[in-house]
Coordinates of C-alpha atoms in Angstrom, one line a residue:
M1402 CA 46.6 44.4 -5.0
G1403 CA 45.8 45.0 -8.6
F1404 CA 44.0 41.7 -8.8
A1405 CA 41.8 42.5 -5.8
M1406 CA 40.9 45.9 -7.3
N1407 CA 40.0 44.2 -10.6
A1408 CA 37.8 41.7 -8.8
I1409 CA 36.0 44.4 -6.9
E1410 CA 35.4 46.4 -10.1
F1411 CA 34.1 43.2 -11.9
M1412 CA 31.7 42.4 -9.1
A1413 CA 30.5 46.1 -8.9
F1414 CA 29.9 46.0 -12.7
G1415 CA 28.1 42.8 -12.4
F1416 CA 25.9 44.1 -9.6
V1417 CA 25.1 47.3 -11.5
S1418 CA 24.3 45.2 -14.6
V1419 CA 21.9 43.0 -12.7
I1420 CA 20.2 46.0 -11.2
G1421 CA 19.9 47.5 -14.6
V1422 CA 18.4 44.3 -16.1
V1423 CA 15.9 44.1 -13.2
A1424 CA 15.0 47.8 -13.6
L1425 CA 14.6 47.4 -17.4
G1426 CA 12.4 44.3 -16.9
A1427 CA 10.2 46.1 -14.4
I1428 CA 9.7 49.0 -16.9
V1429 CA 8.8 46.5 -19.6
L1430 CA 6.3 44.7 -17.3
F1431 CA 4.9 48.1 -16.2
F1432 CA 3.9 49.0 -19.7
I1433 CA 2.7 45.5 -20.5
D1434 CA 0.5 45.5 -17.4
R1435 CA -0.7 49.1 -17.8
F1436 CA -2.0 48.5 -21.4
Q1437 CA -3.3 45.0 -21.1
T1438 CA -7.1 44.7 -20.7
H1439 CA -7.9 41.3 -19.2
D1440 CA -6.6 41.7 -15.6
A1441 CA -7.9 44.8 -13.7
I1442 CA -5.5 44.4 -10.8
R1443 CA -2.4 44.4 -13.0
R1444 CA -3.8 47.3 -15.0
N1445 CA -4.4 49.4 -11.9
Y1446 CA -1.3 48.2 -10.1
P1447 CA 1.4 47.4 -12.7
V1448 CA 4.1 44.9 -11.7
I1449 CA 3.0 44.8 -8.0
G1450 CA -0.3 43.3 -9.1
R1451 CA 1.6 40.3 -10.4
F1452 CA 2.5 39.2 -6.9
R1453 CA -1.2 38.5 -6.1
K1454 CA -1.3 35.5 -8.5
L1455 CA 2.1 34.3 -7.2
F1456 CA 1.0 34.4 -3.6
S1457 CA -2.3 32.8 -4.4
G1458 CA -0.5 29.9 -6.0
L1459 CA 1.9 29.5 -3.2
G1460 CA -0.8 29.8 -0.6
E1461 CA -2.0 26.2 -0.9
F1462 CA 1.5 25.0 -0.2
F1463 CA 2.2 27.4 2.8
R1464 CA -1.1 26.5 4.4
Q1465 CA -0.3 22.8 4.1
Y1466 CA 3.0 23.1 5.9
F1467 CA 2.8 26.2 8.1
F1468 CA -0.7 27.3 8.9
A1469 CA -3.3 24.5 8.7
M1470 CA -3.7 22.5 11.9
D1471 CA -3.5 18.7 11.8
R1472 CA -7.2 18.2 11.4
E1473 CA -8.1 21.3 9.3
E1474 CA -6.9 20.7 5.7
L1475 CA -9.1 19.5 2.9
P1476 CA -9.7 17.2 1.1
F1477 CA -7.4 15.2 3.4
N1478 CA -5.9 16.6 6.5
R1479 CA -2.3 16.2 7.8
A1480 CA -3.3 13.6 10.4
Q1481 CA -4.9 11.4 7.7
R1482 CA -2.0 11.6 5.4
E1483 CA 0.6 11.1 8.1
W1484 CA -1.2 7.9 9.2
V1485 CA -1.0 6.5 5.7
N1486 CA 2.7 7.5 5.5
R1487 CA 3.6 5.8 8.7
A1488 CA 1.7 2.7 7.7
A1489 CA 3.3 2.6 4.3
E1490 CA 6.8 3.0 5.8
G1491 CA 6.1 0.2 8.3
E1492 CA 6.6 2.5 11.2
G1493 CA 4.6 2.1 14.4
N1494 CA 1.3 3.8 14.3
T1495 CA 1.0 4.4 18.0
V1496 CA 0.7 8.0 19.2
A1497 CA 1.4 9.6 22.5
F1498 CA -0.4 12.0 24.9
G1499 CA -3.9 12.0 23.5
S1500 CA -6.1 12.4 20.4
T1501 CA -6.0 15.5 18.3
R1502 CA -9.4 14.8 16.9
N1503 CA -12.4 16.8 18.0
L1504 CA -14.8 14.1 18.9
S1505 CA -17.7 16.5 19.4
V1506 CA -18.1 17.3 15.7
P1507 CA -21.5 16.1 14.6
G1508 CA -21.3 12.9 12.5
T1509 CA -18.1 11.6 14.1
P1510 CA -18.3 7.8 14.5
I1511 CA -17.3 6.4 17.9
F1512 CA -16.9 2.7 18.2
V1513 CA -18.5 0.9 21.2
N1514 CA -15.8 -1.0 23.1
A1515 CA -16.9 -4.3 24.6
P1516 CA -16.6 -4.7 28.4
F1517 CA -15.3 -8.3 27.8
P1518 CA -13.7 -8.5 24.4
P1519 CA -12.5 -11.9 23.0
L1520 CA -9.2 -13.1 24.2
G1521 CA -6.2 -13.1 21.9
D1522 CA -6.6 -16.7 21.0
Q1523 CA -10.2 -16.1 20.1
F1524 CA -9.4 -13.4 17.6
T1525 CA -9.4 -14.4 13.9
K1526 CA -8.4 -12.6 10.7
S1527 CA -10.8 -11.7 8.0
E1528 CA -11.9 -14.5 5.7
P1529 CA -12.2 -14.5 1.8
L1530 CA -15.7 -13.7 0.5
R1531 CA -17.2 -15.1 -2.7
I1532 CA -18.4 -12.7 -5.4
G1533 CA -20.5 -13.9 -8.3
P1534 CA -21.7 -17.3 -7.2
T1535 CA -23.6 -17.8 -10.5
A1536 CA -20.7 -16.9 -12.8
R1537 CA -18.8 -19.6 -14.5
T1538 CA -15.7 -18.4 -12.7
P1539 CA -16.7 -16.9 -9.3
Y1540 CA -14.1 -14.9 -7.4
D1541 CA -13.2 -15.6 -3.8
A1542 CA -11.9 -12.1 -2.8
P1543 CA -9.2 -12.5 -0.1
S1544 CA -9.3 -9.0 1.3
F1545 CA -12.0 -6.6 2.5
F1546 CA -9.8 -3.6 1.6
N1547 CA -8.7 -3.1 -2.0
I1548 CA -7.4 -0.6 -4.6
S1549 CA -10.1 1.5 -6.4
G1550 CA -10.1 2.5 -10.0
M1551 CA -7.2 4.6 -11.3
S1552 CA -6.6 4.3 -15.0
Y1553 CA -3.2 4.2 -16.8
G1554 CA -3.3 7.7 -18.2
A1555 CA -4.7 9.4 -15.2
I1556 CA -1.7 7.9 -13.3
S1557 CA 1.7 7.1 -14.6
K1558 CA 3.4 3.9 -15.7
P1559 CA 5.6 3.5 -12.6
A1560 CA 2.5 4.2 -10.4
V1561 CA 0.6 1.4 -12.1
Q1562 CA 3.6 -0.9 -11.8
A1563 CA 4.0 -0.2 -8.1
L1564 CA 0.3 -0.7 -7.4
S1565 CA 0.3 -4.0 -9.3
R1566 CA 3.2 -5.4 -7.5
G1567 CA 2.1 -4.0 -4.1
A1568 CA -1.4 -5.5 -4.6
K1569 CA 0.1 -8.9 -5.3
E1570 CA 2.2 -8.7 -2.2
A1571 CA -0.7 -7.7 0.0
G1572 CA -3.3 -10.0 -1.5
V1573 CA -5.7 -7.2 -2.6
W1574 CA -7.4 -6.5 -6.0
L1575 CA -6.4 -3.7 -8.3
N1576 CA -9.1 -1.9 -10.3
T1577 CA -7.9 -0.8 -13.7
G1578 CA -10.1 2.3 -13.9
E1579 CA -11.8 3.1 -17.2
G1580 CA -8.5 3.5 -19.2
A1581 CA -8.3 -0.2 -20.3
L1582 CA -5.9 -3.0 -19.3
S1583 CA -2.2 -2.1 -19.8
P1584 CA 0.8 -4.5 -19.5
F1585 CA 1.7 -2.7 -16.4
H1586 CA -1.5 -3.8 -14.6
L1587 CA -0.6 -7.4 -15.4
E1588 CA 3.1 -7.5 -14.7
G1589 CA 2.7 -7.7 -10.9
G1590 CA 0.5 -10.7 -11.1
C1591 CA -2.2 -9.3 -8.8
D1592 CA -6.0 -9.9 -9.0
I1593 CA -7.6 -7.3 -11.4
V1594 CA -11.0 -5.8 -11.7
F1595 CA -11.4 -4.5 -15.3
Q1596 CA -13.6 -1.4 -15.3
I1597 CA -15.7 -0.8 -18.4
G1598 CA -16.2 3.0 -18.7
T1599 CA -18.7 4.7 -21.0
A1600 CA -16.0 5.0 -23.7
K1601 CA -15.3 1.3 -23.4
Y1602 CA -11.6 1.7 -23.7
G1603 CA -9.9 -1.6 -24.3
V1604 CA -13.1 -3.5 -25.2
R1605 CA -14.5 -1.2 -28.0
D1606 CA -14.7 -1.7 -31.7
E1607 CA -13.8 1.0 -34.3
H1608 CA -17.2 2.6 -33.8
G1609 CA -16.9 2.8 -30.0
N1610 CA -19.4 0.0 -29.3
M1611 CA -18.6 -2.9 -27.0
S1612 CA -16.8 -5.8 -28.7
D1613 CA -17.5 -9.3 -27.5
D1614 CA -14.2 -10.5 -29.0
K1615 CA -12.3 -8.0 -27.0
L1616 CA -14.2 -8.8 -23.8
R1617 CA -13.2 -12.4 -24.2
E1618 CA -9.6 -11.4 -24.9
V1619 CA -9.5 -9.5 -21.6
A1620 CA -11.3 -12.2 -19.7
A1621 CA -8.8 -14.8 -20.9
H1622 CA -6.2 -13.3 -18.5
E1623 CA -6.5 -15.5 -15.5
T1624 CA -5.7 -12.6 -13.1
V1625 CA -8.7 -10.6 -14.5
R1626 CA -11.2 -11.7 -11.8
M1627 CA -14.1 -9.4 -12.3
F1628 CA -15.6 -6.7 -14.6
E1629 CA -17.1 -3.4 -13.3
I1630 CA -19.5 -1.4 -15.5
K1631 CA -18.9 2.2 -14.5
L1632 CA -22.1 4.2 -14.5
A1633 CA -20.8 7.2 -12.5
Q1634 CA -18.1 8.2 -10.0
G1635 CA -18.4 10.5 -7.0
A1636 CA -16.4 13.4 -8.3
K1637 CA -18.4 13.8 -11.5
P1638 CA -21.8 12.0 -11.6
G1639 CA -23.5 12.4 -15.0
K1640 CA -20.2 13.2 -16.8
G1641 CA -17.8 10.9 -18.4
G1642 CA -14.1 10.6 -17.6
I1643 CA -11.7 13.4 -18.6
L1644 CA -8.1 12.8 -19.6
P1645 CA -6.3 16.1 -20.6
G1646 CA -4.5 15.9 -24.0
E1647 CA -1.1 16.8 -22.4
K1648 CA -1.3 13.5 -20.5
I1649 CA -2.0 11.3 -23.6
T1650 CA 1.2 9.7 -24.8
D1651 CA 1.6 7.4 -27.9
E1652 CA 1.4 4.4 -25.6
I1653 CA -1.7 5.5 -23.8
A1654 CA -3.4 6.5 -27.1
A1655 CA -2.7 3.0 -28.4
I1656 CA -4.0 1.2 -25.3
R1657 CA -7.2 3.3 -25.2
G1658 CA -7.7 3.5 -28.9
I1659 CA -7.8 7.3 -29.0
K1660 CA -5.8 10.1 -30.6
K1661 CA -2.7 11.6 -29.0
G1662 CA -2.7 15.1 -27.8
R1663 CA -6.4 15.6 -27.7
D1664 CA -8.5 15.8 -24.6
S1665 CA -10.3 12.4 -24.1
Q1666 CA -13.9 12.9 -22.9
S1667 CA -15.9 9.8 -22.3
P1668 CA -19.7 9.9 -22.9
N1669 CA -21.8 10.7 -19.9
R1670 CA -23.5 7.2 -19.9
H1671 CA -23.5 3.9 -21.7
R1672 CA -25.7 3.9 -24.8
E1673 CA -26.9 0.4 -24.0
A1674 CA -28.1 1.3 -20.6
G1675 CA -30.9 3.9 -20.7
N1676 CA -33.0 2.4 -17.9
V1677 CA -32.9 -0.3 -15.2
E1678 CA -34.0 -3.1 -17.6
E1679 CA -31.4 -2.3 -20.2
L1680 CA -28.7 -2.1 -17.5
L1681 CA -29.6 -5.6 -16.2
N1682 CA -29.4 -6.8 -19.8
M1683 CA -26.0 -5.3 -20.2
I1684 CA -24.7 -6.9 -17.0
A1685 CA -26.1 -10.3 -18.0
H1686 CA -24.5 -10.0 -21.5
V1687 CA -21.0 -9.2 -20.1
R1688 CA -21.2 -12.0 -17.6
Q1689 CA -22.3 -14.5 -20.3
V1690 CA -19.5 -13.4 -22.6
T1691 CA -16.7 -13.3 -20.0
G1692 CA -17.8 -15.9 -17.5
K1693 CA -16.6 -13.7 -14.7
P1694 CA -18.5 -11.8 -12.0
V1695 CA -19.9 -8.4 -13.2
G1696 CA -20.8 -5.4 -11.1
I1697 CA -21.6 -1.8 -11.4
K1698 CA -20.1 1.4 -10.0
T1699 CA -22.4 4.3 -9.3
V1700 CA -23.2 7.3 -7.1
V1701 CA -26.5 7.5 -5.2
G1702 CA -28.7 10.4 -6.1
S1703 CA -31.9 9.1 -4.6
E1704 CA -33.3 5.9 -3.1
Q1705 CA -35.9 5.5 -5.8
V1706 CA -33.4 4.3 -8.5
F1707 CA -32.2 1.5 -6.2
T1708 CA -35.7 0.6 -5.3
E1709 CA -36.5 0.2 -9.0
L1710 CA -33.3 -1.7 -9.6
F1711 CA -33.9 -4.2 -6.8
D1712 CA -37.6 -4.6 -7.7
A1713 CA -36.6 -5.4 -11.3
I1714 CA -34.0 -8.0 -10.0
V1715 CA -36.6 -9.7 -7.8
A1716 CA -39.1 -9.7 -10.7
R1717 CA -36.7 -11.2 -13.2
G1718 CA -34.8 -13.5 -10.8
D1719 CA -31.6 -12.9 -9.1
D1720 CA -29.6 -14.5 -11.9
C1721 CA -29.8 -11.2 -13.6
A1722 CA -28.5 -9.3 -10.6
P1723 CA -25.1 -7.5 -10.6
D1724 CA -22.7 -9.5 -8.6
F1725 CA -21.5 -6.4 -6.8
I1726 CA -22.4 -2.7 -6.5
T1727 CA -19.6 -0.2 -5.9
L1728 CA -21.0 2.9 -4.2
D1729 CA -18.9 6.0 -4.6
G1730 CA -19.7 9.0 -2.5
G1731 CA -20.1 12.5 -3.7
E1732 CA -17.0 13.3 -1.8
G1733 CA -15.0 11.0 -4.1
G1734 CA -11.9 12.3 -6.0
T1735 CA -10.7 12.2 -9.5
G1736 CA -7.9 13.5 -11.8
A1737 CA -10.0 16.2 -13.5
A1738 CA -13.7 17.2 -13.1
P1739 CA -15.8 20.4 -13.1
M1740 CA -16.0 22.0 -9.6
P1741 CA -19.8 22.0 -9.4
L1742 CA -19.8 18.3 -9.8
I1743 CA -17.0 17.7 -7.3
D1744 CA -18.7 20.0 -4.8
L1745 CA -22.4 19.7 -5.2
V1746 CA -23.7 16.5 -6.9
G1747 CA -24.2 13.0 -5.4
M1748 CA -24.9 11.8 -1.9
S1749 CA -22.1 11.3 0.5
V1750 CA -21.2 7.6 1.0
R1751 CA -21.9 8.2 4.7
E1752 CA -25.5 8.7 3.9
A1753 CA -25.9 6.5 0.9
L1754 CA -24.2 3.2 2.1
P1755 CA -26.6 2.4 4.9
V1756 CA -29.6 3.3 2.7
V1757 CA -28.6 1.0 -0.2
A1758 CA -27.6 -1.8 2.2
N1759 CA -31.1 -1.7 3.8
L1760 CA -32.8 -1.7 0.4
R1761 CA -30.7 -4.7 -0.8
D1762 CA -31.4 -6.7 2.3
Q1763 CA -35.1 -5.9 2.2
H1764 CA -35.2 -7.4 -1.2
G1765 CA -33.5 -10.6 0.0
L1766 CA -30.3 -10.0 -2.0
K1767 CA -27.8 -9.7 0.8
D1768 CA -26.0 -13.0 -0.1
R1769 CA -26.3 -12.4 -3.9
I1770 CA -25.1 -8.8 -4.3
R1771 CA -21.9 -7.6 -2.5
L1772 CA -21.6 -4.0 -1.6
V1773 CA -18.3 -2.2 -2.2
S1774 CA -17.9 1.2 -0.5
S1775 CA -15.6 3.9 -1.8
G1776 CA -15.2 7.7 -1.2
K1777 CA -12.5 9.2 1.1
L1778 CA -12.2 6.0 3.2
I1779 CA -8.5 5.9 3.8
N1780 CA -7.9 5.3 7.5
P1781 CA -8.9 2.3 9.7
G1782 CA -11.8 4.0 11.4
D1783 CA -13.3 4.9 8.0
V1784 CA -13.1 1.3 6.7
A1785 CA -14.4 -0.1 10.0
W1786 CA -17.4 2.3 9.8
A1787 CA -18.2 1.2 6.2
L1788 CA -18.2 -2.5 7.2
A1789 CA -20.5 -1.7 10.1
A1790 CA -22.8 0.3 7.9
G1791 CA -23.3 -2.6 5.5
A1792 CA -20.3 -2.8 3.1
D1793 CA -18.8 -6.2 2.3
F1794 CA -15.6 -4.5 0.8
V1795 CA -14.0 -1.1 0.8
T1796 CA -11.8 0.3 -1.9
S1797 CA -9.6 3.4 -1.9
A1798 CA -7.7 5.3 -4.6
R1799 CA -6.3 8.3 -2.8
G1800 CA -5.2 6.3 0.2
F1801 CA -3.0 4.2 -2.1
M1802 CA -1.9 7.4 -3.9
F1803 CA -0.6 8.7 -0.5
S1804 CA 1.1 5.3 0.0
L1805 CA 2.9 6.0 -3.3
G1806 CA 4.1 9.3 -2.0
C1807 CA 1.4 11.8 -3.0
I1808 CA 1.8 15.1 -1.2
Q1809 CA -1.7 16.5 -2.1
A1810 CA -0.1 19.1 -4.5
L1811 CA -3.5 19.2 -6.3
K1812 CA -1.9 19.0 -9.7
C1813 CA -3.6 15.8 -10.8
N1814 CA -5.3 17.5 -13.8
K1815 CA -2.0 18.8 -15.1
N1816 CA 1.1 17.0 -16.3
T1817 CA 3.2 18.4 -13.5
C1818 CA 2.7 16.1 -10.5
P1819 CA 5.9 16.6 -8.4
T1820 CA 5.8 13.0 -7.1
G1821 CA 5.5 11.3 -10.5
I1822 CA 2.2 9.7 -9.7
T1823 CA -0.2 11.5 -12.1
T1824 CA 2.3 12.8 -14.7
H1825 CA 3.9 11.3 -17.8
D1826 CA 6.9 13.7 -17.7
P1827 CA 10.0 11.5 -17.3
R1828 CA 11.6 14.3 -15.2
F1829 CA 9.0 13.8 -12.5
Q1830 CA 8.5 10.1 -12.9
K1831 CA 12.1 9.3 -12.0
G1832 CA 11.2 10.2 -8.4
L1833 CA 8.8 7.3 -8.2
V1834 CA 11.0 4.2 -7.7
V1835 CA 8.9 1.1 -8.2
E1836 CA 11.1 -1.2 -6.2
H1837 CA 10.6 1.0 -3.1
K1838 CA 7.0 2.2 -3.6
Y1839 CA 5.4 -1.2 -4.2
K1840 CA 6.5 -2.2 -0.7
R1841 CA 4.8 0.9 0.7
V1842 CA 1.6 0.0 -1.1
A1843 CA 1.6 -3.5 0.4
R1844 CA 2.4 -2.3 3.9
Y1845 CA -0.4 0.3 3.8
A1846 CA -3.0 -2.3 2.8
Q1847 CA -1.7 -4.8 5.4
E1848 CA -1.8 -2.2 8.1
I1849 CA -5.3 -1.1 7.3
R1850 CA -6.5 -4.7 7.6
H1851 CA -4.6 -5.2 10.8
E1852 CA -6.0 -2.1 12.5
V1853 CA -9.5 -2.7 11.4
E1854 CA -9.2 -6.1 12.9
T1855 CA -7.9 -4.4 16.1
I1856 CA -11.1 -2.2 16.1
S1857 CA -13.2 -5.3 15.6
H1858 CA -11.5 -7.1 18.5
S1859 CA -12.0 -4.0 20.7
V1860 CA -15.8 -3.9 20.1
G1861 CA -16.1 -7.6 20.8
V1862 CA -16.3 -9.4 17.4
P1863 CA -13.6 -11.7 16.1
E1864 CA -13.8 -10.7 12.4
P1865 CA -14.3 -7.3 10.8
R1866 CA -17.4 -8.3 8.7
Q1867 CA -19.2 -9.1 11.9
L1868 CA -19.2 -5.3 12.8
R1869 CA -22.8 -4.0 13.0
R1870 CA -24.3 -0.6 13.3
R1871 CA -24.9 -1.2 17.0
H1872 CA -21.1 -1.2 17.4
V1873 CA -20.9 2.5 16.2
R1874 CA -22.3 5.6 17.9
I1875 CA -22.7 8.8 15.9
M1876 CA -22.1 12.2 17.5
M1877 CA -25.0 14.6 17.3
E1878 CA -25.3 18.4 17.4
N1879 CA -26.3 18.4 21.1
G1880 CA -23.0 16.9 22.1
R1881 CA -24.4 13.4 22.7
S1882 CA -23.8 10.3 20.6
I1883 CA -26.6 7.9 19.5
P1884 CA -26.1 4.3 18.3
M1885 CA -26.1 4.2 14.5
N1886 CA -28.7 1.4 14.5
E1887 CA -31.1 3.8 16.2
I1888 CA -30.5 6.5 13.7
L1889 CA -30.9 4.2 10.7
P1890 CA -31.8 0.6 11.8
S1891 CA -30.5 -2.3 9.7
Y1892 CA -33.1 -4.3 7.9
S1893 CA -33.4 -7.8 9.5
P1894 CA -36.3 -10.3 9.8
V1895 CA -35.4 -10.2 13.5
S1896 CA -34.7 -6.8 14.9
E1897 CA -31.0 -6.1 15.7
S1898 CA -30.2 -6.2 19.4

């Protein structure tokens, strides 16, 4: 009996103590809020006003799980993410009952099914396609779907390791992003596209200029198949890459040749390329030094620039041409960028890709310059649309991030990514188990290819690169769809039928 009474008294004392501490804390916060001057809500509503920031921060998570419908959320909705997750897990991607997609939204692509599609034994898988026929070491790229640029620094060591191993398993290329070539890109043995950013990480001398010796050193790796000169990316055209200081470890600083703990801001353009002629000189120089195919990555702002580029190539001879052009849309993503650039600058790839494809073909460069499309193309329909619109290849970064386990927490610009993908905090990285995640990467790439081939078969062509604009109808505002080749006809010496 005495023991029970003592226990009750102890719990009562503990309860009163907790209430006292809470009350004291509330009083302290009251005075802090009342006399601070930078937040009007907290000053006018002490203590209670603090909940506004808390609820605003939690809102993005509650909307994702409880309030947003399957097709509502941005930048990627639940239906898109769930498709990637099922593909990465190797689960069946069949669904029941009916589509949840609103097909009446203007701009929605609808594929034209063939009345008599090829039989099963007439259906073929996609074939390799050569890039850089004039380079000393051309590249026969085996897959039309590949991994876009994500640098070591923007993403973590285990993320790069999983992507490298998964790319090898699936037979796709892995773009290094502008953060240089790390040992973790190489360890999987996959094909690699080395991206040369404006800061030239990995191929720069002590003054930040491009070093031919370091270019040769990178090109000496057999698995480095191509070089991509990054002019711009969709999320931040006209501004160089940004790596927050809290994400720069000793190892990343050594690989990039920068200082630890300081924000790393790349120049907004290459010093060597101030116009089209200088850009072509730079491309030719890198190809001559490395012997590998060289392309550019950019964002379309106007048709005029590409008209000037292709005119210059025709005038100089197509030996000076970039071997490929990667088009990123203004809807593209990144780890960190100013909101005005993310929201408002650069044409959407949906508009830009058909335009640039037509300009390239009008100049007779279709077989010389390959087009690579990027920018929110993470599901089979997106990829099939891009191939029909004129792309030779499609790359994705965020699709593969979802395959690694990304939950769209929107913390990429901080060092607190809960899935370990975009953080260098070991506490979070331990959740990304390379031995499991690389298989998800491979399965996602394989399933994309399989389902794009399924769409191709349905519209009546045996191979995805035979998709044409006539195979896609675009929904208009009046509720009717129009064939894409009527909205923006493909260039051809013979009109497309």
